[in-house]
Amino acid sequence: MNYKKTGVVLFALFAFLPLLLNAQPAPEITVKAIVYGAGNLPLAAARVNAVTDDAAAVTTDASGAFTIVVPEHTELAIAAAGYKTRYVKAVLGMREIILDEAADVPVLFGKKQKEDLITGVEVVNVQALMKKNYFTYSLDGMEALVPGYNGNSLWGMGSYLTLVDGIPRDANNVMPTEIDQITFLKGAAAVALYGTQAARGVIMITTKRGEANTRKTSITVNAGVNVAKSFPRYLGAAEYMTLYNEARVNDGMTPLYSPSDIYNFASGNNPYRYPDLNFYNPRYIKKTYNRYDATAEISGGNERARYYTNINYYTGGSFLNFGEGKNNDRTSRFSVRGNIDVNINPFIYSKIDASATFYDDRSPNAAFWQGAATVRPNRYAPLIPLSFLEKEDEASWALIRNSNYIIDGTYFFGGTQLDQTNPFAAMYGAGYSQFVSRQFQFNTSAGADLRNLLKGLKFQTDFAIDYRTAYSQSYNNTYATYAPVWNNYSGKDLITSLTKYGEDASSGVQNVNGTTYRQTLALSGYFSYDDILAGDHHLTGLLVANGFQQTTSGVYHALGSVNLGLQLGYSYRNKYMFDFSGALVHSAKLPEGKRKAFSPTVSLGWRISRENFMKAATAVVDDLKLVASAGRINTDLDIPNYYMYAGYYRLDDNSPWWGWDGGGYSGRVTEAKGGANPGMTYPRLENLSAGFEGSFFKTFLKLQGSFFANKMKNMLVSATTMASVIDPSWFVAGNSVFGAAVNRDAELRTGFDFGATFNKKISAMHWTWGINGTYYTTKAVKRTEIANEPYQYRQGKVLDGIWGYETLGFFQDAGDISRSPVQSLGAQVKPGDLKYRDQNGDGVINTNDQVLLGRGGWYGAPLTIGTHLTVQWKKLSLFALGVGRYGADGVKNGSYYWIGGEDKYSVVVRNRWTPETAATATYPRLTTQSKANNFVTSDFWMYKDNRFDLARVQLSYDLSDAVKQGHFVKELGLYISGANLLTISKERALMEMNIGSAPQARFYNLGVKALF
């Protein structure tokens, strides 16, 4: 695709086609409609004005309906406090107008009305969303509400920049109750003003602020329960021992466990001598745990000063049900936010914001969940009753009397010589750790309205300083375990002696380690201009200087970003729109003379619905806007380190490879780790997008869609790669590398996003259904690489490809093996092992036979579809949200699926290959040897990662009428909700199961909110 030619054609269309239109006079009509706001309640105080040179009379009746007489197709401005001014065309039959969006949309360095935005910007009104959808993470479920966002990236570009109140901050450090709006900036034109760090998109979180002439206090309390979705399924001791014997026989060895051993472990008569260890036993694991949170919000003020305060606390437990995990495995978070706005005089204003977050996560010093995935069921009994000790065994009793850990006065810690420590004993005796995080954030702004110099001109400067520190404090205790020697006396099992391993010890010293810190400084200043000339010409401008620096412990060089930005915009009657945005960027990651670059973008918009030739479509088209944008962003995001342009050397003490004095001395070696490249320059994003936004059938349907193409050029290739590709024999010597990092590679992402929202009010019921989607493809346009086979080049392939072997089933017998290529991936293959395709026909299976098998979805699934439904009937409302992800592939790997050696056996091995099950087996033969041949990435282990998740359902009831007569409680609401409720997928069991970590959970919540 020739992007430059395509862009020229698009811009020509938008620039010249409107000039061909002819105006026609319109007859006068009478419009009578009701304006609805939040909760679908009439807004009798809504203001209605005709956007014409001549004033039009407006009347209202007792029901709140307005009546206005204007020429047909006249633009009406509908405004109400707290809502975005909405512009609609006057048409016959108009009955209702819905204000459902925020008054202004936060963008970089300011706010704009949504009508004035051209392209690449989406906004979610979180305040309105929280009234029907309680959620606990700031970006939770946003992929169902925002076209172009798939939960991992914007337009598939990977990691994006997160700004909270304009400052680079963490999205998880602001609670949804604190948020006013979230803006998603996708295209180059939308992010250009922020410089190099914004090339992959920006998500802006804007917190709440106080409103003039109001005084509000609200309390929100939630109590929820997490319910485990599923637990991994592992084999019991007897079945494991039986199949382990089979694996040994497969490997040409004798069985390890006798039939009598297996019988004893299967009988369950004495689970302490013959243990059948189940980590997921209800004795150790609960199926549920609780979460509680409470939020107090206080806001108010007047025209002179306004304030907003948010105080939030939440706490939650865990699934662990014994030892330190029962009482001490908890998470808690307390935060306070205060935002203040002050108008010092009619021309000067200031803002002061501060927040503090105190986060603590307390957990036992035990790797319990990791042990659940690795410890075989017959290894040991973690707790053994004292009643099994022989009364005459004074030596054993003496050991036990000196123990610090007799659990419930009944049990002591079991162990073996090979298991001198274990997760169960550690849960009781190893102490606990507490992860501590503290964040303090402060930002202030000062601004001036310079209308006395020039109408519409303002100046503002912002400064922020953030501190984040984290560390772990722990009490690290030691404990003893005891290996029993069992005997049987007249059919009764008793312990005749104990062997002690380790010592019980508690120093009482609190240890502090893992200390990290991060400091962020941000400063910006900008002049903005916004004015309408002669009633038709809307001019905007912005000149900004912006920069931030982030210092992190353990990182030598602070991350810095600085740039100058310029924006110029023009709109004629909000019909023909133009925007130029650009930035002069600077980066210290580049050599002198290459550190500055200019990033320009241009956008065009055409509100075609306001053209006279669209009159015939008035009954169908309420509003329709076509948009296009093109731009280039210079970025240093893909330059991983500073000074890569300079050749450098390193002293290596660990692996000396050169000897001096005839080999008599070997010591510290100076190694070359890269050559110099004074011509290194910026990687560059080239973005082209075009789309539309529209409202149809009197706001019954809203549609939007956009096409995008993002090409990353001049991506940096490391010195090691360059050296190995150009000439390894010359540029690589021993551990030294003489190649230089060079700008060479390129990537392309193309796709589209779309959104549709249906609104309908039928009698007392109002419903809204929305669907949003994003689809994109990726391509490695240029790759600096060497491949042994032509089909192994990554150039021209997807970026997130899964590479591995094609399988041809299982080897059936020795003859099948002898007739097949030699497989050199591990030990000698046997019947029941996987057979692979010889891609190059050389008679050997090795890494040269790996091919592209599928798409991994590292940047998110290729196709993301989100849907949401709101149904309101009188005081009752229902909200549901779901997300589907399609087109990516997954690989079943890890310890649950790739089992060999001394690994724990999961239920997947039950359908293993044996001579008897050769025709139906779905798993390779069992082995105690190397896993190298069968357990490598291949299409045998792949699956389609398609899924649809019912992410949230909430039922809310407004009880305000019950307290209407009172003077204390103004509003009262009750809601019940569920999250992570259902996954619909062929691989549901896999997707809902965690291995080596705490289980996934469904969350059920009961909440109440009161406004005072």
PDB file of N, CA, C and O in Angstrom, residues 42 77 251 264 355 387 411 494 503 588 609 623 632 703 726-727 745 757 862 891:
ATOM      1  N   PRO A  42     -36.246  13.780  32.872  1.00  0.00           N
ATOM      2  CA  PRO A  42     -36.344  15.040  32.127  1.00  0.00           C
ATOM      3  C   PRO A  42     -35.511  16.132  32.786  1.00  0.00           C
ATOM      4  O   PRO A  42     -35.453  16.238  34.014  1.00  0.00           O
ATOM      5  N   ALA A  77     -28.572  24.125  19.915  1.00  0.00           N
ATOM      6  CA  ALA A  77     -27.595  23.845  20.968  1.00  0.00           C
ATOM      7  C   ALA A  77     -28.366  23.523  22.243  1.00  0.00           C
ATOM      8  O   ALA A  77     -29.103  24.362  22.766  1.00  0.00           O
ATOM      9  N   ASP A 251      11.004 -46.611  29.620  1.00  0.00           N
ATOM     10  CA  ASP A 251      12.400 -46.197  29.483  1.00  0.00           C
ATOM     11  C   ASP A 251      13.374 -47.359  29.634  1.00  0.00           C
ATOM     12  O   ASP A 251      14.585 -47.144  29.734  1.00  0.00           O
ATOM     13  N   ASN A 264      -1.290 -50.136  49.483  1.00  0.00           N
ATOM     14  CA  ASN A 264      -1.304 -49.418  50.761  1.00  0.00           C
ATOM     15  C   ASN A 264      -1.615 -47.930  50.574  1.00  0.00           C
ATOM     16  O   ASN A 264      -2.365 -47.339  51.353  1.00  0.00           O
ATOM     17  N   SER A 355      -2.360  13.368  46.619  1.00  0.00           N
ATOM     18  CA  SER A 355      -2.901  12.058  46.975  1.00  0.00           C
ATOM     19  C   SER A 355      -1.825  11.235  47.670  1.00  0.00           C
ATOM     20  O   SER A 355      -0.624  11.427  47.426  1.00  0.00           O
ATOM     21  N   SER A 387      -0.295 -39.335  68.216  1.00  0.00           N
ATOM     22  CA  SER A 387      -0.804 -40.627  68.688  1.00  0.00           C
ATOM     23  C   SER A 387      -0.111 -41.805  68.038  1.00  0.00           C
ATOM     24  O   SER A 387      -0.206 -42.939  68.535  1.00  0.00           O
ATOM     25  N   TYR A 411      -0.457 -32.433  66.172  1.00  0.00           N
ATOM     26  CA  TYR A 411       0.346 -32.824  65.011  1.00  0.00           C
ATOM     27  C   TYR A 411       1.749 -32.219  65.081  1.00  0.00           C
ATOM     28  O   TYR A 411       1.944 -31.111  65.581  1.00  0.00           O
ATOM     29  N   LEU A 494       2.783 -47.990  63.979  1.00  0.00           N
ATOM     30  CA  LEU A 494       3.342 -47.081  64.970  1.00  0.00           C
ATOM     31  C   LEU A 494       4.692 -46.567  64.487  1.00  0.00           C
ATOM     32  O   LEU A 494       5.373 -47.213  63.682  1.00  0.00           O
ATOM     33  N   GLU A 503      16.208 -26.962  62.591  1.00  0.00           N
ATOM     34  CA  GLU A 503      16.001 -26.495  63.956  1.00  0.00           C
ATOM     35  C   GLU A 503      14.883 -25.452  63.981  1.00  0.00           C
ATOM     36  O   GLU A 503      14.689 -24.691  63.038  1.00  0.00           O
ATOM     37  N   ALA A 588      18.085  12.279  24.814  1.00  0.00           N
ATOM     38  CA  ALA A 588      19.491  12.064  25.145  1.00  0.00           C
ATOM     39  C   ALA A 588      19.948  10.660  24.796  1.00  0.00           C
ATOM     40  O   ALA A 588      21.130  10.341  24.952  1.00  0.00           O
ATOM     41  N   SER A 609     -23.299  15.804   7.278  1.00  0.00           N
ATOM     42  CA  SER A 609     -24.732  15.874   7.549  1.00  0.00           C
ATOM     43  C   SER A 609     -25.260  17.297   7.508  1.00  0.00           C
ATOM     44  O   SER A 609     -26.478  17.510   7.408  1.00  0.00           O
ATOM     45  N   ASP A 623     -26.658  13.085  12.370  1.00  0.00           N
ATOM     46  CA  ASP A 623     -25.337  13.711  12.348  1.00  0.00           C
ATOM     47  C   ASP A 623     -24.364  12.723  11.735  1.00  0.00           C
ATOM     48  O   ASP A 623     -24.421  11.523  12.035  1.00  0.00           O
ATOM     49  N   ARG A 632       3.470  11.674  11.593  1.00  0.00           N
ATOM     50  CA  ARG A 632       4.730  10.978  11.861  1.00  0.00           C
ATOM     51  C   ARG A 632       5.188  11.356  13.263  1.00  0.00           C
ATOM     52  O   ARG A 632       5.253  12.543  13.598  1.00  0.00           O
ATOM     53  N   LEU A 703     -23.178   5.271  15.238  1.00  0.00           N
ATOM     54  CA  LEU A 703     -22.176   4.424  14.592  1.00  0.00           C
ATOM     55  C   LEU A 703     -20.857   5.174  14.472  1.00  0.00           C
ATOM     56  O   LEU A 703     -20.841   6.401  14.313  1.00  0.00           O
ATOM     57  N   ILE A 726      26.117  -9.305   9.466  1.00  0.00           N
ATOM     58  CA  ILE A 726      27.027  -8.770   8.450  1.00  0.00           C
ATOM     59  C   ILE A 726      28.175  -9.740   8.188  1.00  0.00           C
ATOM     60  O   ILE A 726      28.410 -10.170   7.069  1.00  0.00           O
ATOM     61  N   ASP A 727      28.879 -10.109   9.236  1.00  0.00           N
ATOM     62  CA  ASP A 727      30.004 -11.036   9.060  1.00  0.00           C
ATOM     63  C   ASP A 727      30.458 -11.520  10.424  1.00  0.00           C
ATOM     64  O   ASP A 727      31.316 -10.895  11.053  1.00  0.00           O
ATOM     65  N   ASP A 745      15.172  -1.925  10.953  1.00  0.00           N
ATOM     66  CA  ASP A 745      13.971  -2.753  10.864  1.00  0.00           C
ATOM     67  C   ASP A 745      12.695  -1.919  10.777  1.00  0.00           C
ATOM     68  O   ASP A 745      12.680  -0.728  11.103  1.00  0.00           O
ATOM     69  N   THR A 757     -24.073   1.882  18.956  1.00  0.00           N
ATOM     70  CA  THR A 757     -24.885   1.997  20.162  1.00  0.00           C
ATOM     71  C   THR A 757     -26.337   2.224  19.762  1.00  0.00           C
ATOM     72  O   THR A 757     -26.631   3.106  18.952  1.00  0.00           O
ATOM     73  N   PRO A 862      -6.180 -10.667  17.886  1.00  0.00           N
ATOM     74  CA  PRO A 862      -6.391  -9.890  16.655  1.00  0.00           C
ATOM     75  C   PRO A 862      -7.778  -9.259  16.583  1.00  0.00           C
ATOM     76  O   PRO A 862      -7.924  -8.133  16.114  1.00  0.00           O
ATOM     77  N   VAL A 891      -0.545 -22.169  23.386  1.00  0.00           N
ATOM     78  CA  VAL A 891       0.240 -23.397  23.479  1.00  0.00           C
ATOM     79  C   VAL A 891       0.068 -23.974  24.876  1.00  0.00           C
ATOM     80  O   VAL A 891       0.291 -23.279  25.871  1.00  0.00           O
TER      81      VAL A 891
END
